[in-house]
PDB file of C-alpha atoms in Angstrom:
ATOM      1  CA  MET A   1     -21.109   8.096  22.709  1.00 47.00           C
ATOM      2  CA  MET A   2     -20.347   5.024  20.589  1.00 55.00           C
ATOM      3  CA  ALA A   3     -17.070   3.161  21.218  1.00 53.00           C
ATOM      4  CA  LEU A   4     -15.344   0.261  19.485  1.00 65.00           C
ATOM      5  CA  GLU A   5     -15.419  -2.682  21.880  1.00 65.00           C
ATOM      6  CA  GLY A   6     -11.989  -3.712  23.130  1.00 65.00           C
ATOM      7  CA  THR A   7     -10.414  -0.378  22.158  1.00 72.00           C
ATOM      8  CA  GLU A   8     -10.363   3.141  23.544  1.00 79.00           C
ATOM      9  CA  ILE A   9     -11.696   4.596  20.277  1.00 84.00           C
ATOM     10  CA  SER A  10     -14.875   6.611  20.805  1.00 85.00           C
ATOM     11  CA  ASN A  11     -17.278   8.917  18.942  1.00 86.00           C
ATOM     12  CA  LEU A  12     -17.314   6.624  15.884  1.00 85.00           C
ATOM     13  CA  PHE A  13     -18.951   8.040  12.751  1.00 90.00           C
ATOM     14  CA  ASN A  14     -18.825   8.079   8.928  1.00 90.00           C
ATOM     15  CA  PRO A  15     -18.307   4.289   8.488  1.00 92.00           C
ATOM     16  CA  SER A  16     -17.540   2.594   5.198  1.00 93.00           C
ATOM     17  CA  ILE A  17     -17.739  -1.210   4.853  1.00 95.00           C
ATOM     18  CA  SER A  18     -16.390  -3.658   2.258  1.00 95.00           C
ATOM     19  CA  ALA A  19     -17.160  -7.391   2.396  1.00 95.00           C
ATOM     20  CA  THR A  20     -14.445 -10.013   1.846  1.00 93.00           C
ATOM     21  CA  ASP A  21     -14.441 -13.826   1.732  1.00 92.00           C
ATOM     22  CA  ASP A  22     -13.687 -14.072   5.460  1.00 93.00           C
ATOM     23  CA  GLY A  23     -15.352 -10.955   6.871  1.00 95.00           C
ATOM     24  CA  PHE A  24     -15.294  -7.268   6.160  1.00 94.00           C
ATOM     25  CA  TRP A  25     -13.094  -4.180   6.280  1.00 96.00           C
ATOM     26  CA  VAL A  26     -14.459  -1.150   8.109  1.00 95.00           C
ATOM     27  CA  ALA A  27     -13.056   2.370   7.777  1.00 96.00           C
ATOM     28  CA  PHE A  28     -14.402   5.080  10.070  1.00 94.00           C
ATOM     29  CA  ARG A  29     -13.600   8.282  11.919  1.00 93.00           C
ATOM     30  CA  GLY A  30     -13.500   8.788  15.664  1.00 92.00           C
ATOM     31  CA  LEU A  31     -11.416   9.875  18.609  1.00 89.00           C
ATOM     32  CA  GLY A  32      -8.398   7.804  19.616  1.00 83.00           C
ATOM     33  CA  PRO A  33      -7.418   7.117  23.229  1.00 79.00           C
ATOM     34  CA  GLY A  34      -7.262  10.375  25.164  1.00 79.00           C
ATOM     35  CA  GLN A  35      -7.710  12.413  21.966  1.00 80.00           C
ATOM     36  CA  SER A  36      -9.807  15.445  21.229  1.00 81.00           C
ATOM     37  CA  LYS A  37     -10.526  16.990  17.832  1.00 85.00           C
ATOM     38  CA  PRO A  38      -9.434  16.809  15.100  1.00 88.00           C
ATOM     39  CA  PHE A  39     -11.029  13.411  14.586  1.00 91.00           C
ATOM     40  CA  GLN A  40      -8.806  10.585  13.401  1.00 92.00           C
ATOM     41  CA  ALA A  41      -9.410   7.936  10.735  1.00 94.00           C
ATOM     42  CA  PHE A  42      -9.224   4.191  11.414  1.00 94.00           C
ATOM     43  CA  LEU A  43      -9.323   0.875   9.548  1.00 95.00           C
ATOM     44  CA  VAL A  44     -10.100  -2.573  10.967  1.00 94.00           C
ATOM     45  CA  LYS A  45     -10.910  -5.991   9.543  1.00 95.00           C
ATOM     46  CA  CYS A  46     -13.530  -8.117  11.286  1.00 92.00           C
ATOM     47  CA  GLY A  47     -14.786 -11.633  10.719  1.00 94.00           C
ATOM     48  CA  TYR A  48     -18.457 -12.232  10.043  1.00 93.00           C
ATOM     49  CA  ASP A  49     -18.802 -13.050  13.753  1.00 90.00           C
ATOM     50  CA  GLY A  50     -17.590  -9.545  14.646  1.00 85.00           C
ATOM     51  CA  GLU A  51     -14.220 -10.674  15.966  1.00 88.00           C
ATOM     52  CA  ILE A  52     -11.286  -8.469  14.931  1.00 89.00           C
ATOM     53  CA  ILE A  53      -9.057 -10.226  12.351  1.00 91.00           C
ATOM     54  CA  VAL A  54      -6.687  -7.331  11.574  1.00 89.00           C
ATOM     55  CA  PRO A  55      -6.104  -5.007  14.547  1.00 89.00           C
ATOM     56  CA  VAL A  56      -7.286  -1.406  14.320  1.00 91.00           C
ATOM     57  CA  ILE A  57      -4.964   0.741  12.210  1.00 92.00           C
ATOM     58  CA  ASN A  58      -4.858   4.434  13.037  1.00 92.00           C
ATOM     59  CA  LEU A  59      -4.729   5.856   9.501  1.00 93.00           C
ATOM     60  CA  SER A  60      -4.081   9.339  10.831  1.00 90.00           C
ATOM     61  CA  GLN A  61      -0.860   8.146  12.459  1.00 90.00           C
ATOM     62  CA  VAL A  62       0.240   5.920   9.555  1.00 91.00           C
ATOM     63  CA  PHE A  63      -0.513   8.263   6.634  1.00 93.00           C
ATOM     64  CA  GLY A  64      -0.670  11.616   8.433  1.00 87.00           C
ATOM     65  CA  LYS A  65       3.122  11.616   8.725  1.00 87.00           C
ATOM     66  CA  GLN A  66       3.440  11.040   4.969  1.00 90.00           C
ATOM     67  CA  ILE A  67       0.943  13.660   3.863  1.00 93.00           C
ATOM     68  CA  GLY A  68       1.567  16.219   6.616  1.00 93.00           C
ATOM     69  CA  VAL A  69      -2.099  16.724   7.605  1.00 91.00           C
ATOM     70  CA  PRO A  70      -4.894  14.602   9.141  1.00 90.00           C
ATOM     71  CA  VAL A  71      -6.598  11.836   7.164  1.00 92.00           C
ATOM     72  CA  CYS A  72     -10.277  12.600   6.495  1.00 91.00           C
ATOM     73  CA  ASP A  73     -13.290  10.753   5.109  1.00 92.00           C
ATOM     74  CA  PRO A  74     -11.966   7.213   4.497  1.00 94.00           C
ATOM     75  CA  LYS A  75     -14.165   5.294   2.049  1.00 93.00           C
ATOM     76  CA  LEU A  76     -13.732   1.687   0.906  1.00 95.00           C
ATOM     77  CA  PHE A  77     -14.305   0.368  -2.612  1.00 92.00           C
ATOM     78  CA  LYS A  78     -13.475  -2.720  -4.695  1.00 90.00           C
ATOM     79  CA  ILE A  79     -11.301  -3.105  -7.798  1.00 87.00           C
ATOM     80  CA  ASP A  80     -11.022  -6.601  -9.287  1.00 85.00           C
ATOM     81  CA  GLY A  81     -12.113  -8.212  -6.021  1.00 87.00           C
ATOM     82  CA  ARG A  82      -9.567  -6.337  -3.872  1.00 90.00           C
ATOM     83  CA  THR A  83     -10.498  -3.791  -1.234  1.00 94.00           C
ATOM     84  CA  TRP A  84      -9.132  -0.295  -1.701  1.00 94.00           C
ATOM     85  CA  MET A  85      -9.618   2.870   0.289  1.00 94.00           C
ATOM     86  CA  THR A  86      -9.758   6.510  -0.637  1.00 92.00           C
ATOM     87  CA  PHE A  87      -9.417   9.463   1.705  1.00 93.00           C
ATOM     88  CA  ASN A  88      -8.805  13.173   1.479  1.00 91.00           C
ATOM     89  CA  THR A  89      -7.170  15.948   3.474  1.00 91.00           C
ATOM     90  CA  GLY A  90     -10.474  17.649   4.285  1.00 88.00           C
ATOM     91  CA  HIS A  91     -10.381  21.344   5.028  1.00 88.00           C
ATOM     92  CA  PHE A  92      -6.792  21.143   6.290  1.00 90.00           C
ATOM     93  CA  GLU A  93      -5.566  22.130   2.804  1.00 91.00           C
ATOM     94  CA  THR A  94      -7.010  24.159  -0.054  1.00 89.00           C
ATOM     95  CA  PRO A  95      -7.231  22.540  -2.453  1.00 90.00           C
ATOM     96  CA  ASN A  96      -7.441  19.333  -0.511  1.00 88.00           C
ATOM     97  CA  ARG A  97      -5.726  16.219  -1.817  1.00 91.00           C
ATOM     98  CA  ILE A  98      -7.281  12.838  -2.598  1.00 90.00           C
ATOM     99  CA  PHE A  99      -5.456   9.524  -2.126  1.00 93.00           C
ATOM    100  CA  ILE A 100      -6.141   5.838  -2.758  1.00 92.00           C
ATOM    101  CA  VAL A 101      -4.444   2.807  -1.249  1.00 94.00           C
ATOM    102  CA  ASP A 102      -4.832  -0.963  -1.620  1.00 94.00           C
ATOM    103  CA  VAL A 103      -5.680  -1.976   1.966  1.00 93.00           C
ATOM    104  CA  GLU A 104      -4.963  -5.638   1.214  1.00 90.00           C
ATOM    105  CA  SER A 105      -1.391  -4.890   0.095  1.00 88.00           C
ATOM    106  CA  SER A 106       1.399  -5.491   2.594  1.00 84.00           C
ATOM    107  CA  ASP A 107       3.065  -2.124   1.893  1.00 85.00           C
ATOM    108  CA  ARG A 108      -0.118   0.013   1.588  1.00 85.00           C
ATOM    109  CA  GLN A 109       1.567   2.494  -0.739  1.00 91.00           C
ATOM    110  CA  LEU A 110      -0.348   5.766  -1.151  1.00 94.00           C
ATOM    111  CA  MET A 111      -1.214   7.069  -4.597  1.00 92.00           C
ATOM    112  CA  GLU A 112      -2.429  10.629  -5.067  1.00 91.00           C
ATOM    113  CA  VAL A 113      -5.430  11.045  -7.358  1.00 86.00           C
ATOM    114  CA  ARG A 114      -5.783  14.077  -9.560  1.00 83.00           C
ATOM    115  CA  PHE A 115      -9.054  15.053 -11.229  1.00 77.00           C
ATOM    116  CA  ASP A 116      -9.165  17.908 -13.714  1.00 77.00           C
ATOM    117  CA  GLY A 117     -11.821  20.525 -13.060  1.00 77.00           C
ATOM    118  CA  ARG A 118     -12.527  19.511  -9.483  1.00 79.00           C
ATOM    119  CA  SER A 119     -13.632  21.849  -6.715  1.00 81.00           C
ATOM    120  CA  PRO A 120     -10.962  23.097  -4.279  1.00 86.00           C
ATOM    121  CA  ILE A 121     -12.464  20.971  -1.486  1.00 84.00           C
ATOM    122  CA  GLU A 122     -13.767  17.545  -2.528  1.00 78.00           C
ATOM    123  CA  LYS A 123     -15.295  15.381   0.179  1.00 77.00           C
ATOM    124  CA  ASN A 124     -18.469  13.726  -1.057  1.00 71.00           C
ATOM    125  CA  TRP A 125     -17.523  11.351  -3.864  1.00 76.00           C
ATOM    126  CA  ALA A 126     -17.079   7.656  -4.480  1.00 80.00           C
ATOM    127  CA  ILE A 127     -14.494   5.876  -6.612  1.00 83.00           C
ATOM    128  CA  ILE A 128     -15.718   3.331  -9.170  1.00 83.00           C
ATOM    129  CA  SER A 129     -13.853   1.198 -11.670  1.00 82.00           C
ATOM    130  CA  THR A 130     -15.289   0.579 -15.109  1.00 82.00           C
ATOM    131  CA  GLN A 131     -13.606  -0.709 -18.261  1.00 84.00           C
ATOM    132  CA  GLY A 132     -10.181  -0.610 -16.602  1.00 80.00           C
ATOM    133  CA  ARG A 133     -10.395   3.065 -15.580  1.00 83.00           C
ATOM    134  CA  LEU A 134     -11.085   4.784 -12.282  1.00 83.00           C
ATOM    135  CA  HIS A 135     -13.800   7.411 -12.086  1.00 82.00           C
ATOM    136  CA  ALA A 136     -15.159   9.580  -9.288  1.00 81.00           C
ATOM    137  CA  VAL A 137     -18.904   9.874  -8.816  1.00 83.00           C
ATOM    138  CA  TYR A 138     -19.755  13.289  -7.376  1.00 78.00           C
ATOM    139  CA  SER A 139     -23.532  13.119  -7.599  1.00 79.00           C
ATOM    140  CA  VAL A 140     -26.137  10.469  -8.366  1.00 81.00           C
ATOM    141  CA  ASP A 141     -29.033  12.807  -9.180  1.00 84.00           C
ATOM    142  CA  PRO A 142     -28.069  14.510 -11.386  1.00 85.00           C
ATOM    143  CA  LEU A 143     -25.362  12.025 -12.321  1.00 82.00           C
ATOM    144  CA  ILE A 144     -21.922  13.677 -12.262  1.00 79.00           C
ATOM    145  CA  ILE A 145     -18.901  11.469 -12.981  1.00 78.00           C
TER     146      ILE A 145
END
């Protein structure tokens, strides 16, 4: 059982990492202190030496209240040099919802993303920015954007 050193978060899995000038952001899922399933989502910023720069944020507690269901599948991505995160509501809703948030912003305001023609449950996708527009990549081979 993997645990995050200095915290009581265990069973870490599904990490996403985004480098910055002074370290890196890491989003992941796991079990919080004394928790059992459903898994929670977390965000932390570490320096290149591994020391925690921004304390662990329990995304499930912060955003779960806003959206009414657990936060699932956090993934980090860059837009114009800033680190953003996307997550969804997993199988807790049908159709599930997709959100993005600027993790470097002080208010971390959620924005819901809507894609026409999407499947009722979307989990395996990545957000990319090209020519000033956001796109979701659903498959690399065959390429589905």
